[in-house]
Amino acid sequence: MKYLHTMVRVTDLDASLRFYRDALGLEVLRRTEHEAGRFTLVYLAAPGQPEAQVELTYNWDPEVYTGGRNFGHIAFAVDDIYATCQRLMDHGVQVVRPPRDGRMAFVRSPDQISIELLQAGPALAPAEPWVSMPNVGSW
Ligand SMILES: C[C@@H](O)C(=O)SC[C@H](NC(=O)CC[C@H](N)C(=O)O)C(=O)NCC(=O)O
Ligand code: NI
């Protein structure tokens, strides 16, 4: 068995690409338009990790997605959690759980999907502004 992808339905594909591609740094591997089913699929992955994908599903006809607590988050290891969080903030993304411990942070996608960011290797040394940055809501 081989892990392929996690699929999330998105309400605004352009906003989601600005988040997953531009802010988070994932690369678009493939995009398919499905006229009959009236939906678009976009597959993304971390650079150099094409085997572990996020599949964005965009239904052309608007739907309301009520996410249950059963879905937790999608997690990524990052080389520098401070730089990653700064880039996300520079793209207008709120860091709901700042990396005060130099190790873990959470952000949410435009559709409120939780994204966990974990520092690869040892935690970074405590540093401002992260040390004194409060949580924002839940994740
Ligand atoms: C190609 C493979 O990775 C897929 O996931 S296609 C699965 C297929 N997706 C859709 O039909 C997308 C549009 C649909 N309206 C939806 O929102 O899912 C599918 O069978 N989806 C059903 C599901 O529960 O994922
Ligand atoms: Ni799929």
mmCIF file of C-alpha atoms and ligand atoms in Angstrom:
data_model
loop_
_atom_site.group_PDB
_atom_site.id
_atom_site.type_symbol
_atom_site.label_atom_id
_atom_site.label_comp_id
_atom_site.label_asym_id
_atom_site.label_seq_id
_atom_site.Cartn_x
_atom_site.Cartn_y
_atom_site.Cartn_z
ATOM 1 C CA MET A 1 0.000 0.000 0.000
ATOM 2 C CA LYS A 2 1.162 3.539 -0.729
ATOM 3 C CA TYR A 3 -0.127 6.843 0.559
ATOM 4 C CA LEU A 4 -1.286 9.036 -2.358
ATOM 5 C CA HIS A 5 -3.079 12.180 -1.244
ATOM 6 C CA THR A 6 -5.465 13.945 1.086
ATOM 7 C CA MET A 7 -8.403 15.556 -0.693
ATOM 8 C CA VAL A 8 -10.012 18.770 0.494
ATOM 9 C CA ARG A 9 -12.939 20.519 -1.111
ATOM 10 C CA VAL A 10 -12.375 24.242 -1.585
ATOM 11 C CA THR A 11 -14.914 27.017 -2.145
ATOM 12 C CA ASP A 12 -12.539 29.403 -3.936
ATOM 13 C CA LEU A 13 -9.839 27.771 -6.049
ATOM 14 C CA ASP A 14 -7.850 30.938 -6.706
ATOM 15 C CA ALA A 15 -7.793 31.834 -2.995
ATOM 16 C CA SER A 16 -6.777 28.263 -2.197
ATOM 17 C CA LEU A 17 -3.929 28.361 -4.731
ATOM 18 C CA ARG A 18 -2.749 31.649 -3.230
ATOM 19 C CA PHE A 19 -2.671 29.846 0.126
ATOM 20 C CA TYR A 20 -1.340 26.349 -0.698
ATOM 21 C CA ARG A 21 0.997 27.393 -3.578
ATOM 22 C CA ASP A 22 2.006 31.010 -3.022
ATOM 23 C CA ALA A 23 1.917 31.261 0.787
ATOM 24 C CA LEU A 24 2.615 27.700 1.960
ATOM 25 C CA GLY A 25 5.043 26.912 -0.878
ATOM 26 C CA LEU A 26 3.538 23.744 -2.388
ATOM 27 C CA GLU A 27 4.041 23.096 -6.098
ATOM 28 C CA VAL A 28 1.150 22.407 -8.492
ATOM 29 C CA LEU A 29 1.743 18.981 -10.077
ATOM 30 C CA ARG A 30 -1.432 18.577 -12.117
ATOM 31 C CA ARG A 31 -4.746 20.308 -12.809
ATOM 32 C CA THR A 32 -7.695 18.646 -14.506
ATOM 33 C CA GLU A 33 -11.018 20.166 -15.526
ATOM 34 C CA HIS A 34 -14.052 17.854 -15.521
ATOM 35 C CA GLU A 35 -16.842 19.259 -17.650
ATOM 36 C CA ALA A 36 -19.274 16.401 -17.111
ATOM 37 C CA GLY A 37 -18.931 16.408 -13.332
ATOM 38 C CA ARG A 38 -18.507 20.202 -13.215
ATOM 39 C CA PHE A 39 -15.407 20.228 -11.018
ATOM 40 C CA THR A 40 -11.689 20.921 -11.084
ATOM 41 C CA LEU A 41 -8.960 18.889 -9.403
ATOM 42 C CA VAL A 42 -5.586 20.375 -8.531
ATOM 43 C CA TYR A 43 -2.807 18.204 -7.093
ATOM 44 C CA LEU A 44 -0.023 19.854 -5.118
ATOM 45 C CA ALA A 45 2.993 18.612 -3.206
ATOM 46 C CA ALA A 46 5.949 19.949 -1.275
ATOM 47 C CA PRO A 47 8.993 20.548 -3.520
ATOM 48 C CA GLY A 48 10.817 17.245 -4.052
ATOM 49 C CA GLN A 49 7.949 15.257 -2.467
ATOM 50 C CA PRO A 50 5.636 14.448 -5.414
ATOM 51 C CA GLU A 51 4.543 11.199 -3.797
ATOM 52 C CA ALA A 52 2.643 12.886 -0.942
ATOM 53 C CA GLN A 53 -0.042 15.104 -2.395
ATOM 54 C CA VAL A 54 -2.871 17.407 -1.451
ATOM 55 C CA GLU A 55 -5.807 17.158 -3.868
ATOM 56 C CA LEU A 56 -7.959 20.262 -4.055
ATOM 57 C CA THR A 57 -11.470 19.653 -5.346
ATOM 58 C CA TYR A 58 -13.349 22.683 -6.637
ATOM 59 C CA ASN A 59 -16.992 22.098 -7.452
ATOM 60 C CA TRP A 60 -18.179 24.632 -9.997
ATOM 61 C CA ASP A 61 -21.647 24.716 -8.464
ATOM 62 C CA PRO A 62 -21.436 26.312 -5.010
ATOM 63 C CA GLU A 63 -21.850 24.011 -2.027
ATOM 64 C CA VAL A 64 -21.701 24.565 1.726
ATOM 65 C CA TYR A 65 -19.088 22.348 3.373
ATOM 66 C CA THR A 66 -19.672 21.733 7.055
ATOM 67 C CA GLY A 67 -16.433 20.163 8.324
ATOM 68 C CA GLY A 68 -16.703 17.836 11.360
ATOM 69 C CA ARG A 69 -14.173 17.669 14.202
ATOM 70 C CA ASN A 70 -13.236 14.243 12.855
ATOM 71 C CA PHE A 71 -10.881 15.834 10.325
ATOM 72 C CA GLY A 72 -7.843 17.213 12.141
ATOM 73 C CA HIS A 73 -5.111 18.667 9.963
ATOM 74 C CA ILE A 74 -2.574 18.224 7.209
ATOM 75 C CA ALA A 75 0.994 18.359 8.572
ATOM 76 C CA PHE A 76 4.256 19.429 6.939
ATOM 77 C CA ALA A 77 7.842 19.415 8.221
ATOM 78 C CA VAL A 78 9.631 22.659 7.350
ATOM 79 C CA ASP A 79 13.299 23.653 7.310
ATOM 80 C CA ASP A 80 12.736 26.922 9.195
ATOM 81 C CA ILE A 81 9.428 27.327 10.986
ATOM 82 C CA TYR A 82 10.032 31.015 11.677
ATOM 83 C CA ALA A 83 10.744 31.809 8.019
ATOM 84 C CA THR A 84 7.749 29.714 6.934
ATOM 85 C CA CYS A 85 5.407 31.491 9.346
ATOM 86 C CA GLN A 86 6.779 34.870 8.268
ATOM 87 C CA ARG A 87 6.151 34.054 4.607
ATOM 88 C CA LEU A 88 2.616 32.969 5.427
ATOM 89 C CA MET A 89 2.001 36.213 7.354
ATOM 90 C CA ASP A 90 3.482 38.217 4.458
ATOM 91 C CA HIS A 91 0.805 36.581 2.280
ATOM 92 C CA GLY A 92 -1.930 37.631 4.700
ATOM 93 C CA VAL A 93 -2.321 34.285 6.475
ATOM 94 C CA GLN A 94 -2.993 34.389 10.219
ATOM 95 C CA VAL A 95 -0.776 32.111 12.339
ATOM 96 C CA VAL A 96 -3.399 30.813 14.742
ATOM 97 C CA ARG A 97 -0.832 28.904 16.834
ATOM 98 C CA PRO A 98 2.513 30.712 16.654
ATOM 99 C CA PRO A 99 5.782 28.719 16.991
ATOM 100 C CA ARG A 100 6.540 30.024 20.506
ATOM 101 C CA ASP A 101 8.467 26.792 21.174
ATOM 102 C CA GLY A 102 10.445 27.010 17.911
ATOM 103 C CA ARG A 103 8.886 23.702 16.931
ATOM 104 C CA MET A 104 5.179 23.764 16.050
ATOM 105 C CA ALA A 105 2.726 26.183 14.439
ATOM 106 C CA PHE A 106 -0.777 25.989 13.001
ATOM 107 C CA VAL A 107 -2.426 28.040 10.267
ATOM 108 C CA ARG A 108 -5.790 27.614 8.579
ATOM 109 C CA SER A 109 -6.595 27.525 4.864
ATOM 110 C CA PRO A 110 -9.225 29.832 3.360
ATOM 111 C CA ASP A 111 -11.724 27.009 4.025
ATOM 112 C CA GLN A 112 -10.504 26.663 7.623
ATOM 113 C CA ILE A 113 -8.568 23.425 7.063
ATOM 114 C CA SER A 114 -5.927 23.218 9.791
ATOM 115 C CA ILE A 115 -2.332 23.022 8.572
ATOM 116 C CA GLU A 116 0.279 21.906 11.091
ATOM 117 C CA LEU A 117 3.867 23.042 10.580
ATOM 118 C CA LEU A 118 6.626 21.178 12.410
ATOM 119 C CA GLN A 119 10.273 22.214 12.527
ATOM 120 C CA ALA A 120 12.408 19.537 10.890
ATOM 121 C CA GLY A 121 15.096 18.440 13.331
ATOM 122 C CA PRO A 122 15.672 20.192 16.677
ATOM 123 C CA ALA A 123 13.461 23.073 17.747
ATOM 124 C CA LEU A 124 14.759 26.540 16.901
ATOM 125 C CA ALA A 125 15.910 28.870 19.688
ATOM 126 C CA PRO A 126 13.114 31.029 21.119
ATOM 127 C CA ALA A 127 12.931 34.307 19.191
ATOM 128 C CA GLU A 128 10.756 37.356 18.916
ATOM 129 C CA PRO A 129 8.149 38.085 17.717
ATOM 130 C CA TRP A 130 7.137 34.422 18.018
ATOM 131 C CA VAL A 131 7.858 33.925 21.734
ATOM 132 C CA SER A 132 5.319 36.531 22.818
ATOM 133 C CA MET A 133 2.782 36.035 20.011
ATOM 134 C CA PRO A 134 -0.582 34.779 21.388
ATOM 135 C CA ASN A 135 -2.786 32.105 19.879
ATOM 136 C CA VAL A 136 -5.619 33.304 17.673
ATOM 137 C CA GLY A 137 -8.728 31.164 18.058
ATOM 138 C CA SER A 138 -8.493 27.393 17.759
ATOM 139 C CA TRP A 139 -6.854 25.075 15.248
HETATM 140 C C1 LIG B 1 -8.744 11.103 -9.117
HETATM 141 C C2 LIG B 1 -8.975 10.844 -7.644
HETATM 142 O O1 LIG B 1 -7.891 11.373 -6.906
HETATM 143 C C3 LIG B 1 -10.204 11.479 -7.089
HETATM 144 O O2 LIG B 1 -10.225 11.784 -5.904
HETATM 145 S S1 LIG B 1 -11.591 11.666 -8.076
HETATM 146 C C4 LIG B 1 -12.836 11.168 -6.865
HETATM 147 C C5 LIG B 1 -14.166 11.756 -7.156
HETATM 148 N N1 LIG B 1 -14.112 13.210 -7.075
HETATM 149 C C6 LIG B 1 -15.115 13.932 -7.550
HETATM 150 O O3 LIG B 1 -16.082 13.449 -8.132
HETATM 151 C C7 LIG B 1 -14.969 15.434 -7.314
HETATM 152 C C8 LIG B 1 -16.283 16.177 -7.432
HETATM 153 C C9 LIG B 1 -17.361 15.722 -6.452
HETATM 154 N N2 LIG B 1 -18.524 16.548 -6.615
HETATM 155 C C10 LIG B 1 -16.860 15.841 -5.008
HETATM 156 O O4 LIG B 1 -17.026 16.923 -4.407
HETATM 157 O O5 LIG B 1 -16.258 14.872 -4.517
HETATM 158 C C11 LIG B 1 -15.145 11.219 -6.144
HETATM 159 O O6 LIG B 1 -15.542 10.068 -6.240
HETATM 160 N N3 LIG B 1 -15.484 12.022 -5.113
HETATM 161 C C12 LIG B 1 -16.360 11.531 -4.041
HETATM 162 C C13 LIG B 1 -15.635 11.634 -2.724
HETATM 163 O O7 LIG B 1 -16.263 11.351 -1.706
HETATM 164 O O8 LIG B 1 -14.446 11.995 -2.737
HETATM 165 NI NI NI B 2 -8.569 11.572 -4.760
#
